[in-house]
Short mmCIF file of C-alpha atoms and ligand atoms in Angstrom, two decimals:
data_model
loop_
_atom_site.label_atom_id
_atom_site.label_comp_id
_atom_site.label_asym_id
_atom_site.label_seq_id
_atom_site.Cartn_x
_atom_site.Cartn_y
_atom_site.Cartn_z
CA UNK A 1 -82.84 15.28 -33.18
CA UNK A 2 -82.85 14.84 -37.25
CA UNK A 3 -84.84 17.67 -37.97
CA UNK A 4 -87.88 17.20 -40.00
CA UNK A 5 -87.76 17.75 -43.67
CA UNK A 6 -90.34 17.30 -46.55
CA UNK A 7 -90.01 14.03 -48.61
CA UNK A 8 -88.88 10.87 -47.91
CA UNK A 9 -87.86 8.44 -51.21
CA UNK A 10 -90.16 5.41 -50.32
CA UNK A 11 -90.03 2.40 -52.73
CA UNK A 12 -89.64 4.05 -55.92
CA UNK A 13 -91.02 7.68 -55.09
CA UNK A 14 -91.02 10.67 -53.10
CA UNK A 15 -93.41 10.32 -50.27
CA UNK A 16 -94.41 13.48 -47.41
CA UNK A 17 -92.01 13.02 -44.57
CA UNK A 18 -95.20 11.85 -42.25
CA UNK A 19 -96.26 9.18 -44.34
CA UNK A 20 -93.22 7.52 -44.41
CA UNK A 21 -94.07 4.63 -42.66
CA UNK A 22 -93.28 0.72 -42.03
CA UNK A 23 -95.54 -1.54 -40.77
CA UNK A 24 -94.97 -3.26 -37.24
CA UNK A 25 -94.57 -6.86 -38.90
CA UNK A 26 -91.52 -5.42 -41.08
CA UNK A 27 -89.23 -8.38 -40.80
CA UNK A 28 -85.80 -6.21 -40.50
CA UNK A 29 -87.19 -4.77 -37.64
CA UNK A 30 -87.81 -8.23 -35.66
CA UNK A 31 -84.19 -9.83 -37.12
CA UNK A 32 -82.18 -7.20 -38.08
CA UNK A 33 -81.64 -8.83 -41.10
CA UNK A 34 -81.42 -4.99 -43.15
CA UNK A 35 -78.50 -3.11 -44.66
CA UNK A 36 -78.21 0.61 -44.92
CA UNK A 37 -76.13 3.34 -46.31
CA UNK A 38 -74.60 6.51 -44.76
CA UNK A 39 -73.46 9.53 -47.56
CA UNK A 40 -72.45 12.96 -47.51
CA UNK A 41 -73.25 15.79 -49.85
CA UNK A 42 -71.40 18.96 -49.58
CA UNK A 43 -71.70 22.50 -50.78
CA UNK A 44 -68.65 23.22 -52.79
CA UNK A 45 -66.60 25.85 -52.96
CA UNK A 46 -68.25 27.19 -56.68
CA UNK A 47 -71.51 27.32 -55.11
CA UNK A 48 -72.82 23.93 -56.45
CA UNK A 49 -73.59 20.96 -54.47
CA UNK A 50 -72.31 17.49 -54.92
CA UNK A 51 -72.89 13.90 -53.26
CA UNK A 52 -69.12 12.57 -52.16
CA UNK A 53 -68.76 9.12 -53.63
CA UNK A 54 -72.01 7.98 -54.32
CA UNK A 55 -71.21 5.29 -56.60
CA UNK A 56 -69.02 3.45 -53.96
CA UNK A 57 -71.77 3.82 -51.63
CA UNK A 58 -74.25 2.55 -53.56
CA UNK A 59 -72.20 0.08 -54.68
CA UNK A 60 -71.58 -1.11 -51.24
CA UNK A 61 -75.39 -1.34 -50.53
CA UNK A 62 -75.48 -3.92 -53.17
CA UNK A 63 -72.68 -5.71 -52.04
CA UNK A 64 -74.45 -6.09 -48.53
CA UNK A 65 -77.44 -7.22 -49.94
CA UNK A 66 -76.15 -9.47 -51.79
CA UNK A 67 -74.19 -10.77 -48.86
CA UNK A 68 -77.60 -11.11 -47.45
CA UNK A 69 -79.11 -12.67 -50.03
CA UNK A 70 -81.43 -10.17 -50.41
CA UNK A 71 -82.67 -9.18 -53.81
CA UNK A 72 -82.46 -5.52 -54.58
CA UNK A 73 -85.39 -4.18 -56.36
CA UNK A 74 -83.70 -1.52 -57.66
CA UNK A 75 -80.82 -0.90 -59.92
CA UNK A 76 -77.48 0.89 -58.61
CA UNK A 77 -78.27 4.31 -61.49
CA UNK A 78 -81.34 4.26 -60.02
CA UNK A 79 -80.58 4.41 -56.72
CA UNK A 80 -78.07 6.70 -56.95
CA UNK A 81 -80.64 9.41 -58.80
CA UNK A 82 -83.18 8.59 -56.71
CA UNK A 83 -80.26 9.93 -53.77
CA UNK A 84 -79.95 12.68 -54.99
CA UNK A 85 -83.38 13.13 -56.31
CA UNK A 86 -84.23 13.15 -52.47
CA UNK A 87 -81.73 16.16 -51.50
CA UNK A 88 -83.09 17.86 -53.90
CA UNK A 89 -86.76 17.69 -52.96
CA UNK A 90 -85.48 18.42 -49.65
CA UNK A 91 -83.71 21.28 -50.56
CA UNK A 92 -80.37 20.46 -49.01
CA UNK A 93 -77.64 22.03 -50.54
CA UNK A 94 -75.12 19.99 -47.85
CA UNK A 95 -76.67 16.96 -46.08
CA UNK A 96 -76.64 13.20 -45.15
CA UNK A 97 -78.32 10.84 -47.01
CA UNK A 98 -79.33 7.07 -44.78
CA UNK A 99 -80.53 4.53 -48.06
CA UNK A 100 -82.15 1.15 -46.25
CA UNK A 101 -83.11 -1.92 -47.75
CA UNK A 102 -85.14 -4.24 -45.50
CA UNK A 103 -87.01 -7.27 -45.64
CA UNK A 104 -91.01 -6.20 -45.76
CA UNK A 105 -93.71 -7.91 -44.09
CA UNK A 106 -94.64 -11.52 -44.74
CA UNK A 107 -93.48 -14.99 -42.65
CA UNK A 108 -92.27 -14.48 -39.54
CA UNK A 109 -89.31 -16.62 -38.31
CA UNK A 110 -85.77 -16.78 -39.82
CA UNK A 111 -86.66 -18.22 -43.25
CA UNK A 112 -88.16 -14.84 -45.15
CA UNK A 113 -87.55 -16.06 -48.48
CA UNK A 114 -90.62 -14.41 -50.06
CA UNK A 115 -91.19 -11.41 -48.28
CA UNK A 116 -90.33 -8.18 -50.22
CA UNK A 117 -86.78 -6.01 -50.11
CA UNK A 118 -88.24 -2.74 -49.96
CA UNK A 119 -85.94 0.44 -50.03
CA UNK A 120 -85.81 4.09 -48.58
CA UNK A 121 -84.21 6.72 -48.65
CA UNK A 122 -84.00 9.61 -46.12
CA UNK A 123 -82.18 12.74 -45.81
CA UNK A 124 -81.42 15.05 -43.13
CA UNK A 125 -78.59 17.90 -42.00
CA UNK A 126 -76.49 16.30 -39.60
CA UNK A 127 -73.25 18.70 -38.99
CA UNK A 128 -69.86 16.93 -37.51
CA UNK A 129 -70.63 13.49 -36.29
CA UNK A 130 -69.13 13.94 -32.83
CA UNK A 131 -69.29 17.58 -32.76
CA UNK A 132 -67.42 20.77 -34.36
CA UNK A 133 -64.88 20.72 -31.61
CA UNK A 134 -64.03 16.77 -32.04
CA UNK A 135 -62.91 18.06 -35.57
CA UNK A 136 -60.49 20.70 -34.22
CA UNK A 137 -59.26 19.21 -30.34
CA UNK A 138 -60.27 15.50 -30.65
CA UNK A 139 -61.60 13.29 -29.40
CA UNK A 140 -61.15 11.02 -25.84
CA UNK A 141 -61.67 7.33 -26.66
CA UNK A 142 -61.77 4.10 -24.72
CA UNK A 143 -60.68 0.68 -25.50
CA UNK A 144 -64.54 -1.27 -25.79
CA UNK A 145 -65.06 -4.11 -23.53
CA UNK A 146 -66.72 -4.98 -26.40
CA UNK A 147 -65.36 -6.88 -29.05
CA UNK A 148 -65.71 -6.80 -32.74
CA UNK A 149 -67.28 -9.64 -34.63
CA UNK A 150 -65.08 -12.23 -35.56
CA UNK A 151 -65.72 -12.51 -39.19
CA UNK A 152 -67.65 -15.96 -39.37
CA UNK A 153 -70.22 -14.64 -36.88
CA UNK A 154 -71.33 -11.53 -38.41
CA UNK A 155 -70.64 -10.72 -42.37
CA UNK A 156 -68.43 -7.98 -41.51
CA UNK A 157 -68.04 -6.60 -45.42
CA UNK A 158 -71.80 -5.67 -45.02
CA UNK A 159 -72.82 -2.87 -43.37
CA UNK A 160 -75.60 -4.49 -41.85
CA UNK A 161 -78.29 -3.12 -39.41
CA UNK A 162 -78.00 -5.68 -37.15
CA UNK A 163 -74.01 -5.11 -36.96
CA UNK A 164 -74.83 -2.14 -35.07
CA UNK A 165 -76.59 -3.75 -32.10
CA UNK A 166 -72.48 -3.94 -30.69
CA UNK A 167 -71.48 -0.72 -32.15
CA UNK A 168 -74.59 0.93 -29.76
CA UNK A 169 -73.88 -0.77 -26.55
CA UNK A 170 -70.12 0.04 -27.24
CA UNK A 171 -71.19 3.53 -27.56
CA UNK A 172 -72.93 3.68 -24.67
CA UNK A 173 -70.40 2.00 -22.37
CA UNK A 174 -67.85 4.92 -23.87
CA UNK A 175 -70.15 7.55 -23.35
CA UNK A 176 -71.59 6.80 -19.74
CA UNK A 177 -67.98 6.86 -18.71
CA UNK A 178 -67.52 10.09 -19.60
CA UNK A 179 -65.50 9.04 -23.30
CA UNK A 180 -66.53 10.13 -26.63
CA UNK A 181 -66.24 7.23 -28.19
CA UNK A 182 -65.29 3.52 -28.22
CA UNK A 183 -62.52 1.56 -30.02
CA UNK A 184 -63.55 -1.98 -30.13
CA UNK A 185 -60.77 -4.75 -30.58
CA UNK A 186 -60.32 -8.08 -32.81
CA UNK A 187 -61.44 -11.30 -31.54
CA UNK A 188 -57.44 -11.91 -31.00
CA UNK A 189 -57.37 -8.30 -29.01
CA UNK A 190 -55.47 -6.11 -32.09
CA UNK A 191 -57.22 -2.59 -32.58
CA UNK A 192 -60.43 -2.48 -35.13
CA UNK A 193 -62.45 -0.06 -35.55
CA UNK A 194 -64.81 3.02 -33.81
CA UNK A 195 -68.48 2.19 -33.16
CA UNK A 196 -69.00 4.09 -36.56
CA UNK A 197 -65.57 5.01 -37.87
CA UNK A 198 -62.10 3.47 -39.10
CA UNK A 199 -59.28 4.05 -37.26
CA UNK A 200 -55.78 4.84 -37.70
CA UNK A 201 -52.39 5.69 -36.32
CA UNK A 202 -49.30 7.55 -37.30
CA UNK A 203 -45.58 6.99 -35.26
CA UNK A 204 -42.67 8.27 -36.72
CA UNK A 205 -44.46 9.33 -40.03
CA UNK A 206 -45.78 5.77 -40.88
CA UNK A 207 -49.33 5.63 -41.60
CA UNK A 208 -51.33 2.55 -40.40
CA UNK A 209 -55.17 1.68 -40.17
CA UNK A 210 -56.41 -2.01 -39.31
CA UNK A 211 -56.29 -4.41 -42.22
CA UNK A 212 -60.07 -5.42 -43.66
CA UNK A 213 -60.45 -8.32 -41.76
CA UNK A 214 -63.23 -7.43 -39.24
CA UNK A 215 -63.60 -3.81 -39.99
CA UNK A 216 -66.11 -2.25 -42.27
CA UNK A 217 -64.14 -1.40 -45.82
CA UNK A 218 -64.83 2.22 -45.10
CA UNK A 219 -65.49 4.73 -48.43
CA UNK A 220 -63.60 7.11 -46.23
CA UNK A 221 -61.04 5.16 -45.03
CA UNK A 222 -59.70 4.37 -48.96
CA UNK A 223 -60.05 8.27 -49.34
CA UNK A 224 -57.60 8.52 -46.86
CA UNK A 225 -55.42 6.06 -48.01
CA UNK A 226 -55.20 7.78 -51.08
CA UNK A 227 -54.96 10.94 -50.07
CA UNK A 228 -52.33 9.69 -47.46
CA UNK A 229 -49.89 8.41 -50.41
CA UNK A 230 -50.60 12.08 -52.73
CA UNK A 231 -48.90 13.66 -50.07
CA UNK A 232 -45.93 11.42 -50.00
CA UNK A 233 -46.94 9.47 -46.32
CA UNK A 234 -46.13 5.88 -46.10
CA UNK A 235 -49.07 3.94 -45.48
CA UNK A 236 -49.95 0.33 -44.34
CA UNK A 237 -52.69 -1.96 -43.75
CA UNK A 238 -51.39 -3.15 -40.61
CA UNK A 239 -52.57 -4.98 -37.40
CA UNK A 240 -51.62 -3.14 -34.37
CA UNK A 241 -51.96 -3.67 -30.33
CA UNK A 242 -53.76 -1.36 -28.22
CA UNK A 243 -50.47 -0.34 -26.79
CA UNK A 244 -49.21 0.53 -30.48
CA UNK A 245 -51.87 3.08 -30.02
CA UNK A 246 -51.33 4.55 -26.72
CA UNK A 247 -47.41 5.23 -28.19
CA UNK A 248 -49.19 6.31 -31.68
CA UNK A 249 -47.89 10.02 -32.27
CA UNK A 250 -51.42 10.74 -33.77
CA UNK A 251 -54.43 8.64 -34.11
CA UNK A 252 -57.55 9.08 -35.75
CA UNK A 253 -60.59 7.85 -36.65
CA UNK A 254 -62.51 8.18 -40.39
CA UNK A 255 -65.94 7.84 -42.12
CA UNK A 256 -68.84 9.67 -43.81
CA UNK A 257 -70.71 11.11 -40.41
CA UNK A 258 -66.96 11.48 -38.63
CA UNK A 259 -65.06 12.60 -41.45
CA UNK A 260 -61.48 12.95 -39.95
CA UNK A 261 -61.88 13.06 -36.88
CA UNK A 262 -58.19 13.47 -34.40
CA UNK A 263 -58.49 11.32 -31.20
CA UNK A 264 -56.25 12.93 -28.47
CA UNK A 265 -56.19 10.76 -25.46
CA UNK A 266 -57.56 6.80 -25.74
CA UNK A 267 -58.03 5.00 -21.76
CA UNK A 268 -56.59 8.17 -20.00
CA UNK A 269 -53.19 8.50 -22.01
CA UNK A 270 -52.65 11.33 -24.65
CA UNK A 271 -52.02 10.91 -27.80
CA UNK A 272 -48.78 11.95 -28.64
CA UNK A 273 -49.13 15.80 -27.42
CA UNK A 274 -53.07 15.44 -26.61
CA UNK A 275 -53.83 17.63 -29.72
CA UNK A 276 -54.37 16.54 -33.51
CA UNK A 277 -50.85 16.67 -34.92
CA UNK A 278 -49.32 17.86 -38.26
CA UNK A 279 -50.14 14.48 -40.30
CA UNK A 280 -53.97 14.36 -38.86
CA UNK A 281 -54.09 18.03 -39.69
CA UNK A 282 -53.09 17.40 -43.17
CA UNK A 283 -55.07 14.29 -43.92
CA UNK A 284 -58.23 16.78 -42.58
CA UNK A 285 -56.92 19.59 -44.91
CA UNK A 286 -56.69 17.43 -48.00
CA UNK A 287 -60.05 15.74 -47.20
CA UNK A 288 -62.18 18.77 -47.23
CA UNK A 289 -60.38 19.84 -49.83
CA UNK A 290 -61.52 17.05 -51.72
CA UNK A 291 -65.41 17.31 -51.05
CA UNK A 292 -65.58 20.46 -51.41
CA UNK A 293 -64.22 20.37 -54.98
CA UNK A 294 -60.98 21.89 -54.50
CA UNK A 295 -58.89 19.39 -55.80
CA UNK A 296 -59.53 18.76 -59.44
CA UNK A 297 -57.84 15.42 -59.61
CA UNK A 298 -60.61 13.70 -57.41
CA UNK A 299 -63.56 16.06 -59.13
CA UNK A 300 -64.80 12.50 -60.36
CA UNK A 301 -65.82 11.32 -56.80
CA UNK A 302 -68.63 14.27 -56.49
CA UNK A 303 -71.38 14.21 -57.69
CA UNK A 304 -73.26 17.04 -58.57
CA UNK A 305 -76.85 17.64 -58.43
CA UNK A 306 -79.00 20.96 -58.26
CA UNK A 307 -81.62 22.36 -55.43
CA UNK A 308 -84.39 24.44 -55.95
CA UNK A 309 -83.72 24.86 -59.37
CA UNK A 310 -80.20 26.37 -59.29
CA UNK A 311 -78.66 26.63 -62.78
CA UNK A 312 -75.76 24.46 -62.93
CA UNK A 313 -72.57 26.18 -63.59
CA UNK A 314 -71.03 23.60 -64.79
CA UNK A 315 -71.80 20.30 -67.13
CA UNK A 316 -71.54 17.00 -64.82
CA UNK A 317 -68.48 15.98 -64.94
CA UNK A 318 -67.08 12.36 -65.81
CA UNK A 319 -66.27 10.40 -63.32
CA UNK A 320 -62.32 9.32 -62.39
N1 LIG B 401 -66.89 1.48 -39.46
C1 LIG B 401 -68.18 1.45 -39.05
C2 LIG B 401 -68.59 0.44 -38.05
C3 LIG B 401 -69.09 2.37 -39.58
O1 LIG B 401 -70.35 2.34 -39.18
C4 LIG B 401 -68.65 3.33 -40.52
C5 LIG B 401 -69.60 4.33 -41.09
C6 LIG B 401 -67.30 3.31 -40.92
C7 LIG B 401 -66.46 2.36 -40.37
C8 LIG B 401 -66.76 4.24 -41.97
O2 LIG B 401 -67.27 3.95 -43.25
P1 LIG B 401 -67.44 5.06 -44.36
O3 LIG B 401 -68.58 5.92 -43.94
O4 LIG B 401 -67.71 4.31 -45.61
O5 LIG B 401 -66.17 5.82 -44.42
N2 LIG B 401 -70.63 4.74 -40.24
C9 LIG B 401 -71.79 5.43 -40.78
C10 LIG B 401 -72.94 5.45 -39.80
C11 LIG B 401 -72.74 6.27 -38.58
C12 LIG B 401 -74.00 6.32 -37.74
O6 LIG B 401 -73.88 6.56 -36.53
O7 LIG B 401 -75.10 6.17 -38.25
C13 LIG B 401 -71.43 6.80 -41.32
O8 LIG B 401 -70.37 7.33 -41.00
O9 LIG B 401 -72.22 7.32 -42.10
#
């Protein structure tokens, strides 16, 4: 349950949690026509408090509208302030922070050319996506009878709200079977993505996570990347079979809620040894690491902001 806060950023200000409200005609909410946002701030390790990546993430929001071809009312700055502007009302010194544009009321039907883009932004705690112990054991996944969109049916570069309506039923399949999660294949049966998070393997020291074909390009997944070549580990953008993954001496899946997250066994097999291995281990190490400020060269990907009137003890710093 998201626990309730105060203040909820509704079209241009703050609003009392209670109030924010969307009428019943809302168009996104008959079509699905919507896109949304998923960040993390963290606590770092000097005490301050900084949003991980918020430009790319509100970058990406505008790239899925406009993929939508609908018209943000809102520049990127000021979405991004108004993000953090949010935490801060909230008084979250660590939290997750869900930005949604979606088509207003107005016409109904499929043609809503007039109706307005309207814009929130909520914030809540939500601790380790598929719980603390995923983080440290892993996860059990299964191969989705689901599949994931083939790129002409659903804009797969957008992170979309109705793009999830597969992602949830995928979920639940996984789930009701007693799995933790679901790993849905291509639309010619190579390995995509989680209902919610990138994946990626590791055999022999090689590095690969599915090419951006069908997958969404995640913020966390290019952290990885990067961090993946700092530390000297051949990486590739790679298709690979669902057997290539049940051989995989480490697998993994990323993203803002999931973070890194080690999968140990996918469709009864383990993973290599059925625990998170050395590379998964020190992809996980370097992440955290990273949002929580410990590693000056990526200081530019937080962002900081203050709660509750916290002195700063620090200037912001520029961006990498
Ligand atoms: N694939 C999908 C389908 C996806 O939803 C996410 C994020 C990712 C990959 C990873 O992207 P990124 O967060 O930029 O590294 N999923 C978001 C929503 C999860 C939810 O259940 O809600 C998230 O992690 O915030």
């Amino acid at each position: 349950m998201v626990e309730k806060l105060k203040s909820i950023w509704m079209d241009g200000k703050l609003v009392d949690w209670d109030d924010a409200q969307v009428h019943v005609l809302t168009h996104t909410l008959h079509y699905g026509l919507g896109a949304f946002e998923g960040i993390r701030s963290y606590e770092l390790a000097d005490g301050r408090s900084a949003v991980f990546r918020l430009r790319e993430h509100v970058r990406r929001l505008a790239d899925s509208c406009h993929i939508a071809q609908m018209q943000l009312p809102y520049a990127q700055d000021a979405l991004a302030a108004a993000c953090k502007e949010t935490l801060a009302a909230n008084g979250l010194k660590a939290g997750y922070i869900r930005p949604v544009a979606y088509i207003g009321a107005g016409v109904m039907g499929v043609h809503p050319q007039d109706n307005p883009v309207r814009v929130f932004i909520a914030t809540w705690k939500w601790g380790a996506y598929l719980g603390e112990e995923a983080l440290k054991k892993g996860i059990r996944a299964k191969i989705s009878s689901y599949t994931r969109f083939q790129p002409n049916s659903i804009m797969t570069r957008a992170k979309l709200c109705g793009n999830y309506a597969t992602g949830i039923l995928a979920k639940r399949e996984a789930k009701s079977l007693g799995f933790d999660e679901a790993i849905m294949l291509d639309s010619d049966g190579f390995c995509a993505e989680g209902s919610g998070e990138n994946l990626f393997i590791d055999r022999d020291g090689r590095i690969k996570t599915t090419p951006l074909t069908c997958v969404l390009p995640g913020i966390t997944r290019d952290t990885v990347l990067r961090l993946a070549q700092d530390a000297g580990l051949p990486v590739e953008e790679q298709r690979f079979s669902r057997d290539e993954l049940y051989i995989a001496d480490e697998a993994f899946f990323t993203g803002t809620a999931a973070e890194v997250t080690p999968i140990r066994e996918v469709d009864g097999r383990a993973i290599g040894k059925g625990e998170p291995g050395p590379v998964v281990k020190r992809i996980q190490e370097a992440f955290f690491a990273v949002v929580q400020g410990r590693n000056p060269k990526y200081s530019g990907w937080l962002d900081p902001y203050e709660v509750g009137g916290a002195p700063s003890k620090k200037p912001a710093r520029a961006r990498a």
